[in-house]
PDB file of C-alpha atoms in Angstrom:
ATOM      1  CA  MET A   1      -6.577 127.577  93.353  1.00  0.00           C
ATOM      2  CA  VAL A   2      -3.481 125.395  93.220  1.00  0.00           C
ATOM      3  CA  GLY A   3      -3.432 122.931  96.107  1.00  0.00           C
ATOM      4  CA  ILE A   4      -0.450 121.545  97.985  1.00  0.00           C
ATOM      5  CA  GLY A   5      -0.767 118.234  96.128  1.00  0.00           C
ATOM      6  CA  THR A   6      -0.490 120.010  92.778  1.00  0.00           C
ATOM      7  CA  ILE A   7       2.632 121.837  93.984  1.00  0.00           C
ATOM      8  CA  PHE A   8       4.146 118.534  95.110  1.00  0.00           C
ATOM      9  CA  LEU A   9       3.327 116.977  91.732  1.00  0.00           C
ATOM     10  CA  ILE A  10       4.845 119.894  89.810  1.00  0.00           C
ATOM     11  CA  TYR A  11       8.025 119.547  91.874  1.00  0.00           C
ATOM     12  CA  LEU A  12       8.284 115.818  91.145  1.00  0.00           C
ATOM     13  CA  ILE A  13       7.647 116.296  87.428  1.00  0.00           C
ATOM     14  CA  GLY A  14      10.180 119.138  87.310  1.00  0.00           C
ATOM     15  CA  TYR A  15      12.785 116.997  89.065  1.00  0.00           C
ATOM     16  CA  ILE A  16      12.196 114.165  86.603  1.00  0.00           C
ATOM     17  CA  LEU A  17      12.463 116.505  83.598  1.00  0.00           C
ATOM     18  CA  ILE A  18      15.714 118.027  84.885  1.00  0.00           C
ATOM     19  CA  LYS A  19      17.453 115.141  86.671  1.00  0.00           C
ATOM     20  CA  ARG A  20      15.859 111.870  85.523  1.00  0.00           C
ATOM     21  CA  ARG A  21      14.920 112.221  81.883  1.00  0.00           C
ATOM     22  CA  ASP A  22      16.207 108.663  81.432  1.00  0.00           C
ATOM     23  CA  LEU A  23      12.935 107.452  82.973  1.00  0.00           C
ATOM     24  CA  ILE A  24      10.748 109.198  80.389  1.00  0.00           C
ATOM     25  CA  LYS A  25      10.410 106.432  77.835  1.00  0.00           C
ATOM     26  CA  LEU A  26       7.784 103.871  76.928  1.00  0.00           C
ATOM     27  CA  ASN A  27       8.281 101.172  74.298  1.00  0.00           C
ATOM     28  CA  LEU A  28       4.857 100.102  72.996  1.00  0.00           C
ATOM     29  CA  ARG A  29       6.161  97.617  70.457  1.00  0.00           C
ATOM     30  CA  VAL A  30       3.725  94.715  70.121  1.00  0.00           C
ATOM     31  CA  GLN A  31       4.724  91.155  69.296  1.00  0.00           C
ATOM     32  CA  ARG A  32       2.687  89.280  66.737  1.00  0.00           C
ATOM     33  CA  VAL A  33       1.617  86.595  69.198  1.00  0.00           C
ATOM     34  CA  GLN A  34       0.041  89.303  71.372  1.00  0.00           C
ATOM     35  CA  TYR A  35      -2.394  90.452  68.706  1.00  0.00           C
ATOM     36  CA  ILE A  36      -4.798  87.639  69.544  1.00  0.00           C
ATOM     37  CA  LEU A  37      -4.995  88.959  73.106  1.00  0.00           C
ATOM     38  CA  TYR A  38      -5.950  92.395  71.827  1.00  0.00           C
ATOM     39  CA  VAL A  39      -8.692  90.896  69.688  1.00  0.00           C
ATOM     40  CA  VAL A  40     -10.039  89.097  72.774  1.00  0.00           C
ATOM     41  CA  PHE A  41      -9.852  92.366  74.709  1.00  0.00           C
ATOM     42  CA  ILE A  42     -11.903  94.203  72.064  1.00  0.00           C
ATOM     43  CA  ILE A  43     -14.508  91.423  71.977  1.00  0.00           C
ATOM     44  CA  LEU A  44     -14.849  91.463  75.761  1.00  0.00           C
ATOM     45  CA  LEU A  45     -15.043  95.252  75.781  1.00  0.00           C
ATOM     46  CA  LEU A  46     -17.822  95.267  73.192  1.00  0.00           C
ATOM     47  CA  PHE A  47     -19.698  92.653  75.217  1.00  0.00           C
ATOM     48  CA  VAL A  48     -19.463  94.762  78.389  1.00  0.00           C
ATOM     49  CA  ILE A  49     -20.561  97.906  76.526  1.00  0.00           C
ATOM     50  CA  ASN A  50     -23.583  96.263  74.958  1.00  0.00           C
ATOM     51  CA  PHE A  51     -24.784  93.971  77.738  1.00  0.00           C
ATOM     52  CA  LEU A  52     -23.472  95.149  81.106  1.00  0.00           C
ATOM     53  CA  ASP A  53     -22.992  98.914  81.089  1.00  0.00           C
ATOM     54  CA  GLN A  54     -26.556 100.095  81.538  1.00  0.00           C
ATOM     55  CA  LYS A  55     -27.493  97.242  83.867  1.00  0.00           C
ATOM     56  CA  MET A  56     -24.558  97.910  86.154  1.00  0.00           C
ATOM     57  CA  ALA A  57     -25.095 101.683  86.080  1.00  0.00           C
ATOM     58  CA  PHE A  58     -28.720 101.405  87.131  1.00  0.00           C
ATOM     59  CA  MET A  59     -28.068  98.620  89.632  1.00  0.00           C
ATOM     60  CA  VAL A  60     -24.896  99.786  91.368  1.00  0.00           C
ATOM     61  CA  SER A  61     -24.711 103.550  90.927  1.00  0.00           C
ATOM     62  CA  SER A  62     -25.532 105.672  93.962  1.00  0.00           C
ATOM     63  CA  ARG A  63     -27.372 108.212  91.788  1.00  0.00           C
ATOM     64  CA  TYR A  64     -30.211 106.085  90.421  1.00  0.00           C
ATOM     65  CA  PRO A  65     -33.356 105.705  92.579  1.00  0.00           C
ATOM     66  CA  GLN A  66     -34.100 102.289  91.094  1.00  0.00           C
ATOM     67  CA  GLY A  67     -30.654 100.942  91.992  1.00  0.00           C
ATOM     68  CA  LEU A  68     -29.795  98.771  94.966  1.00  0.00           C
ATOM     69  CA  PRO A  69     -28.014 101.562  96.921  1.00  0.00           C
ATOM     70  CA  ALA A  70     -31.241 103.611  96.969  1.00  0.00           C
ATOM     71  CA  ASN A  71     -32.918 100.886  99.043  1.00  0.00           C
ATOM     72  CA  TYR A  72     -30.333 101.285 101.793  1.00  0.00           C
ATOM     73  CA  PRO A  73     -29.834 105.044 102.340  1.00  0.00           C
ATOM     74  CA  LEU A  74     -27.497 104.751 105.321  1.00  0.00           C
ATOM     75  CA  VAL A  75     -25.293 102.188 103.600  1.00  0.00           C
ATOM     76  CA  ASN A  76     -25.366 104.269 100.437  1.00  0.00           C
ATOM     77  CA  GLN A  77     -24.275 107.361 102.328  1.00  0.00           C
ATOM     78  CA  ASN A  78     -21.364 105.576 104.005  1.00  0.00           C
ATOM     79  CA  LEU A  79     -20.265 103.848 100.811  1.00  0.00           C
ATOM     80  CA  THR A  80     -20.422 107.144  98.933  1.00  0.00           C
ATOM     81  CA  VAL A  81     -18.055 108.751 101.440  1.00  0.00           C
ATOM     82  CA  PHE A  82     -15.776 105.695 101.311  1.00  0.00           C
ATOM     83  CA  PHE A  83     -15.622 105.582  97.525  1.00  0.00           C
ATOM     84  CA  GLN A  84     -15.159 109.344  97.258  1.00  0.00           C
ATOM     85  CA  THR A  85     -12.054 108.881  99.393  1.00  0.00           C
ATOM     86  CA  VAL A  86     -10.889 105.868  97.397  1.00  0.00           C
ATOM     87  CA  SER A  87     -11.219 107.831  94.143  1.00  0.00           C
ATOM     88  CA  HIS A  88      -8.432 110.145  95.286  1.00  0.00           C
ATOM     89  CA  LEU A  89      -6.040 107.201  94.898  1.00  0.00           C
ATOM     90  CA  GLY A  90      -6.340 107.744  91.147  1.00  0.00           C
ATOM     91  CA  GLU A  91      -5.599 111.484  91.203  1.00  0.00           C
ATOM     92  CA  PRO A  92      -1.934 112.422  90.576  1.00  0.00           C
ATOM     93  CA  ASP A  93      -2.028 115.459  92.878  1.00  0.00           C
ATOM     94  CA  TYR A  94      -3.290 113.372  95.806  1.00  0.00           C
ATOM     95  CA  ILE A  95      -0.757 110.660  95.036  1.00  0.00           C
ATOM     96  CA  ALA A  96       1.971 113.311  95.140  1.00  0.00           C
ATOM     97  CA  LEU A  97       1.034 114.110  98.747  1.00  0.00           C
ATOM     98  CA  ALA A  98       2.498 110.744  99.711  1.00  0.00           C
ATOM     99  CA  ALA A  99       5.057 110.398  96.913  1.00  0.00           C
ATOM    100  CA  LEU A 100       7.045 113.592  97.580  1.00  0.00           C
ATOM    101  CA  PRO A 101       7.643 112.974 101.327  1.00  0.00           C
ATOM    102  CA  ALA A 102       8.596 109.381 100.482  1.00  0.00           C
ATOM    103  CA  PHE A 103      10.935 110.681  97.789  1.00  0.00           C
ATOM    104  CA  PHE A 104      12.650 113.066 100.225  1.00  0.00           C
ATOM    105  CA  TYR A 105      12.971 110.288 102.806  1.00  0.00           C
ATOM    106  CA  VAL A 106      14.664 107.808 100.465  1.00  0.00           C
ATOM    107  CA  ARG A 107      16.959 110.552  99.183  1.00  0.00           C
ATOM    108  CA  HIS A 108      17.925 111.319 102.773  1.00  0.00           C
ATOM    109  CA  LYS A 109      18.654 107.618 103.256  1.00  0.00           C
ATOM    110  CA  ASN A 110      20.551 107.597  99.939  1.00  0.00           C
ATOM    111  CA  ASN A 111      18.438 104.686  98.708  1.00  0.00           C
ATOM    112  CA  LYS A 112      18.828 104.991  94.935  1.00  0.00           C
ATOM    113  CA  LYS A 113      16.650 101.975  94.175  1.00  0.00           C
ATOM    114  CA  LEU A 114      13.593 103.272  96.014  1.00  0.00           C
ATOM    115  CA  GLU A 115      14.177 106.780  94.714  1.00  0.00           C
ATOM    116  CA  THR A 116      14.106 105.521  91.139  1.00  0.00           C
ATOM    117  CA  LEU A 117      11.101 103.320  91.890  1.00  0.00           C
ATOM    118  CA  ILE A 118       9.064 106.270  93.215  1.00  0.00           C
ATOM    119  CA  LEU A 119       9.970 108.457  90.256  1.00  0.00           C
ATOM    120  CA  SER A 120       9.242 105.630  87.815  1.00  0.00           C
ATOM    121  CA  ALA A 121       5.764 105.184  89.308  1.00  0.00           C
ATOM    122  CA  ILE A 122       5.115 108.907  88.849  1.00  0.00           C
ATOM    123  CA  VAL A 123       6.279 108.743  85.225  1.00  0.00           C
ATOM    124  CA  ILE A 124       4.024 105.832  84.254  1.00  0.00           C
ATOM    125  CA  MET A 125       1.089 107.443  86.083  1.00  0.00           C
ATOM    126  CA  MET A 126       1.571 110.609  84.061  1.00  0.00           C
ATOM    127  CA  PHE A 127       1.804 108.528  80.876  1.00  0.00           C
ATOM    128  CA  GLY A 128      -1.512 106.947  81.881  1.00  0.00           C
ATOM    129  CA  SER A 129      -3.088 110.333  82.545  1.00  0.00           C
ATOM    130  CA  LEU A 130      -1.940 111.690  79.179  1.00  0.00           C
ATOM    131  CA  ILE A 131      -3.070 108.625  77.215  1.00  0.00           C
ATOM    132  CA  SER A 132      -6.475 108.530  78.922  1.00  0.00           C
ATOM    133  CA  THR A 133      -7.015 112.227  78.177  1.00  0.00           C
ATOM    134  CA  VAL A 134      -6.277 111.716  74.477  1.00  0.00           C
ATOM    135  CA  LEU A 135      -8.677 108.760  74.333  1.00  0.00           C
ATOM    136  CA  LYS A 136     -11.374 110.754  76.142  1.00  0.00           C
ATOM    137  CA  ILE A 137     -11.148 113.492  73.506  1.00  0.00           C
ATOM    138  CA  ILE A 138     -11.356 110.949  70.680  1.00  0.00           C
ATOM    139  CA  PHE A 139     -14.314 108.918  72.002  1.00  0.00           C
ATOM    140  CA  MET A 140     -16.276 111.691  73.768  1.00  0.00           C
ATOM    141  CA  ARG A 141     -18.529 109.290  75.661  1.00  0.00           C
ATOM    142  CA  SER A 142     -21.310 110.625  77.876  1.00  0.00           C
ATOM    143  CA  ARG A 143     -21.141 109.741  81.550  1.00  0.00           C
ATOM    144  CA  PRO A 144     -23.841 107.515  83.101  1.00  0.00           C
ATOM    145  CA  TYR A 145     -25.592 110.482  84.732  1.00  0.00           C
ATOM    146  CA  VAL A 146     -25.993 112.194  81.334  1.00  0.00           C
ATOM    147  CA  GLU A 147     -28.756 111.197  78.956  1.00  0.00           C
ATOM    148  CA  GLY A 148     -26.947 109.950  75.869  1.00  0.00           C
ATOM    149  CA  ASN A 149     -27.364 107.626  72.936  1.00  0.00           C
ATOM    150  CA  ASN A 150     -27.633 103.849  73.350  1.00  0.00           C
ATOM    151  CA  LEU A 151     -23.932 103.343  73.952  1.00  0.00           C
ATOM    152  CA  GLY A 152     -23.032 106.842  75.106  1.00  0.00           C
ATOM    153  CA  PHE A 153     -20.405 107.409  72.397  1.00  0.00           C
ATOM    154  CA  TYR A 154     -20.383 110.599  70.331  1.00  0.00           C
ATOM    155  CA  PHE A 155     -16.766 110.850  69.169  1.00  0.00           C
ATOM    156  CA  LEU A 156     -14.748 113.947  68.404  1.00  0.00           C
ATOM    157  CA  THR A 157     -16.586 114.534  65.123  1.00  0.00           C
ATOM    158  CA  ASP A 158     -19.769 115.354  67.032  1.00  0.00           C
ATOM    159  CA  VAL A 159     -17.902 117.976  69.034  1.00  0.00           C
ATOM    160  CA  LEU A 160     -16.484 119.548  65.879  1.00  0.00           C
ATOM    161  CA  GLN A 161     -19.974 119.639  64.401  1.00  0.00           C
ATOM    162  CA  LYS A 162     -21.223 121.189  67.669  1.00  0.00           C
ATOM    163  CA  ARG A 163     -23.725 118.412  68.324  1.00  0.00           C
ATOM    164  CA  ILE A 164     -22.495 118.064  71.884  1.00  0.00           C
ATOM    165  CA  PRO A 165     -20.517 120.415  74.144  1.00  0.00           C
ATOM    166  CA  TYR A 166     -16.852 119.825  74.872  1.00  0.00           C
ATOM    167  CA  ASN A 167     -16.876 119.324  78.636  1.00  0.00           C
ATOM    168  CA  LYS A 168     -16.309 116.745  81.358  1.00  0.00           C
ATOM    169  CA  ASP A 169     -19.834 115.327  81.026  1.00  0.00           C
ATOM    170  CA  TYR A 170     -18.777 113.778  77.718  1.00  0.00           C
ATOM    171  CA  MET A 171     -15.337 112.464  78.642  1.00  0.00           C
ATOM    172  CA  SER A 172     -16.221 109.128  80.211  1.00  0.00           C
ATOM    173  CA  PHE A 173     -14.154 106.646  78.192  1.00  0.00           C
ATOM    174  CA  PRO A 174     -11.740 105.576  79.505  1.00  0.00           C
ATOM    175  CA  SER A 175     -11.619 106.310  83.230  1.00  0.00           C
ATOM    176  CA  GLY A 176      -8.682 108.605  83.936  1.00  0.00           C
ATOM    177  CA  HIS A 177      -8.678 107.821  87.662  1.00  0.00           C
ATOM    178  CA  THR A 178      -8.613 104.087  86.986  1.00  0.00           C
ATOM    179  CA  MET A 179      -5.974 104.400  84.254  1.00  0.00           C
ATOM    180  CA  VAL A 180      -3.640 106.399  86.492  1.00  0.00           C
ATOM    181  CA  ALA A 181      -4.144 103.972  89.384  1.00  0.00           C
ATOM    182  CA  ALA A 182      -3.711 100.893  87.181  1.00  0.00           C
ATOM    183  CA  CYS A 183      -0.546 102.203  85.530  1.00  0.00           C
ATOM    184  CA  GLY A 184       1.127 103.179  88.788  1.00  0.00           C
ATOM    185  CA  TYR A 185      -0.033 100.515  91.221  1.00  0.00           C
ATOM    186  CA  PHE A 186       0.202  97.574  88.809  1.00  0.00           C
ATOM    187  CA  PHE A 187       3.742  98.742  88.017  1.00  0.00           C
ATOM    188  CA  LEU A 188       4.588  98.773  91.733  1.00  0.00           C
ATOM    189  CA  ALA A 189       3.032  95.310  92.105  1.00  0.00           C
ATOM    190  CA  MET A 190       5.319  94.027  89.355  1.00  0.00           C
ATOM    191  CA  MET A 191       8.320  95.461  91.165  1.00  0.00           C
ATOM    192  CA  THR A 192       7.973  93.369  94.315  1.00  0.00           C
ATOM    193  CA  ASP A 193       8.189  89.642  94.967  1.00  0.00           C
ATOM    194  CA  LYS A 194       6.493  89.921  98.352  1.00  0.00           C
ATOM    195  CA  LYS A 195       3.031  88.373  98.054  1.00  0.00           C
ATOM    196  CA  TYR A 196       1.079  90.597 100.444  1.00  0.00           C
ATOM    197  CA  ILE A 197       2.630  93.814  99.162  1.00  0.00           C
ATOM    198  CA  LYS A 198       1.864  92.719  95.607  1.00  0.00           C
ATOM    199  CA  LEU A 199      -1.780  91.998  96.528  1.00  0.00           C
ATOM    200  CA  PHE A 200      -2.023  95.387  98.232  1.00  0.00           C
ATOM    201  CA  TRP A 201      -0.911  97.248  95.106  1.00  0.00           C
ATOM    202  CA  ILE A 202      -3.190  95.142  92.879  1.00  0.00           C
ATOM    203  CA  ALA A 203      -6.211  95.854  95.096  1.00  0.00           C
ATOM    204  CA  LEU A 204      -5.881  99.648  94.879  1.00  0.00           C
ATOM    205  CA  PRO A 205      -6.743 100.166  91.181  1.00  0.00           C
ATOM    206  CA  ILE A 206      -9.605  97.674  91.482  1.00  0.00           C
ATOM    207  CA  LEU A 207     -11.044  99.701  94.354  1.00  0.00           C
ATOM    208  CA  VAL A 208     -10.624 102.906  92.348  1.00  0.00           C
ATOM    209  CA  ALA A 209     -12.466 101.276  89.433  1.00  0.00           C
ATOM    210  CA  MET A 210     -15.334 100.225  91.723  1.00  0.00           C
ATOM    211  CA  SER A 211     -15.544 103.740  93.147  1.00  0.00           C
ATOM    212  CA  ARG A 212     -15.912 105.337  89.731  1.00  0.00           C
ATOM    213  CA  VAL A 213     -18.823 103.072  88.795  1.00  0.00           C
ATOM    214  CA  TYR A 214     -20.514 103.410  92.176  1.00  0.00           C
ATOM    215  CA  LEU A 215     -20.297 107.200  92.064  1.00  0.00           C
ATOM    216  CA  SER A 216     -21.815 107.156  88.552  1.00  0.00           C
ATOM    217  CA  PHE A 217     -18.849 108.863  86.916  1.00  0.00           C
ATOM    218  CA  HIS A 218     -18.098 105.905  84.653  1.00  0.00           C
ATOM    219  CA  TRP A 219     -19.638 102.944  82.902  1.00  0.00           C
ATOM    220  CA  THR A 220     -18.345  99.469  83.705  1.00  0.00           C
ATOM    221  CA  SER A 221     -16.646  99.267  80.301  1.00  0.00           C
ATOM    222  CA  ASP A 222     -14.775 102.518  81.035  1.00  0.00           C
ATOM    223  CA  VAL A 223     -13.054 101.072  84.079  1.00  0.00           C
ATOM    224  CA  PHE A 224     -12.684  97.605  82.535  1.00  0.00           C
ATOM    225  CA  ALA A 225     -10.772  99.096  79.610  1.00  0.00           C
ATOM    226  CA  SER A 226      -8.722 101.316  81.918  1.00  0.00           C
ATOM    227  CA  LEU A 227      -7.657  98.423  84.145  1.00  0.00           C
ATOM    228  CA  LEU A 228      -6.467  96.337  81.206  1.00  0.00           C
ATOM    229  CA  LEU A 229      -4.840  99.263  79.401  1.00  0.00           C
ATOM    230  CA  GLY A 230      -3.149 100.299  82.644  1.00  0.00           C
ATOM    231  CA  LEU A 231      -1.838  96.754  83.098  1.00  0.00           C
ATOM    232  CA  PHE A 232      -0.555  96.806  79.520  1.00  0.00           C
ATOM    233  CA  PHE A 233       1.233 100.152  79.913  1.00  0.00           C
ATOM    234  CA  ALA A 234       2.654  99.176  83.322  1.00  0.00           C
ATOM    235  CA  LYS A 235       4.131  95.974  81.848  1.00  0.00           C
ATOM    236  CA  LYS A 236       5.512  97.822  78.820  1.00  0.00           C
ATOM    237  CA  TYR A 237       7.067 100.490  81.021  1.00  0.00           C
ATOM    238  CA  LYS A 238       8.603  97.871  83.297  1.00  0.00           C
ATOM    239  CA  ASP A 239      10.164  96.162  80.271  1.00  0.00           C
ATOM    240  CA  THR A 240      11.284  99.510  78.819  1.00  0.00           C
ATOM    241  CA  ILE A 241      13.297 100.650  81.813  1.00  0.00           C
ATOM    242  CA  ASP A 242      14.666  97.156  82.557  1.00  0.00           C
ATOM    243  CA  PRO A 243      14.056  97.468  86.306  1.00  0.00           C
ATOM    244  CA  ALA A 244      15.506  94.098  87.424  1.00  0.00           C
ATOM    245  CA  SER A 245      17.961  95.897  89.674  1.00  0.00           C
ATOM    246  CA  LEU A 246      15.137  97.801  91.393  1.00  0.00           C
ATOM    247  CA  LYS A 247      13.246  94.807  92.778  1.00  0.00           C
ATOM    248  CA  ASP A 248      13.186  94.532  96.538  1.00  0.00           C
TER     249      ASP A 248
END
């Protein structure tokens, strides 16, 4: 059943497609000097996959009886509720529940800068959602609660050969929630010079990332990659639309 958040999101996307197609662009051109950073990113990611993923899953996840949360049932229960709520901050339909009323308000006030800023955040979040979905289909990684191979990766070829089913249990890498949150909230952080507002926006995707690991939906490397990729896409989108005139 389509929820109110989904309806809000469809409205915003429709408005962008009809009225603000100028915002639908993303220049991913990479400068040569940046390649060394990508090599460092891959090395760090491989380190996290090989040495931290299983340790963190068993230690932090709320689903494993040998983990720390299992020793504190009441704390675990409260943290589970908290992180379940936090996870919604990475879901476009829940984000739309706040974005659409804010959009109507700034339109009523005829504030073109904030209107464009809200719509831009929605666009980069949807870019993040699309990119993360494509990567999930390519890598087909099992989630921490599913018994998988040593690293959890099966790749699309295993699906085509019917070695594993094509379903959400094998779409762990990267974290879609974290990618959406990182793209949108890091972008908003870049758009303000006010320190405390910037810190607020930066904290949100980090909390979403923590929630996904705690709830055992993702490995640490899933959210680590999503945070850095989201930061990359947010910066590229900011540079693409040249938003200097939108800063508060």
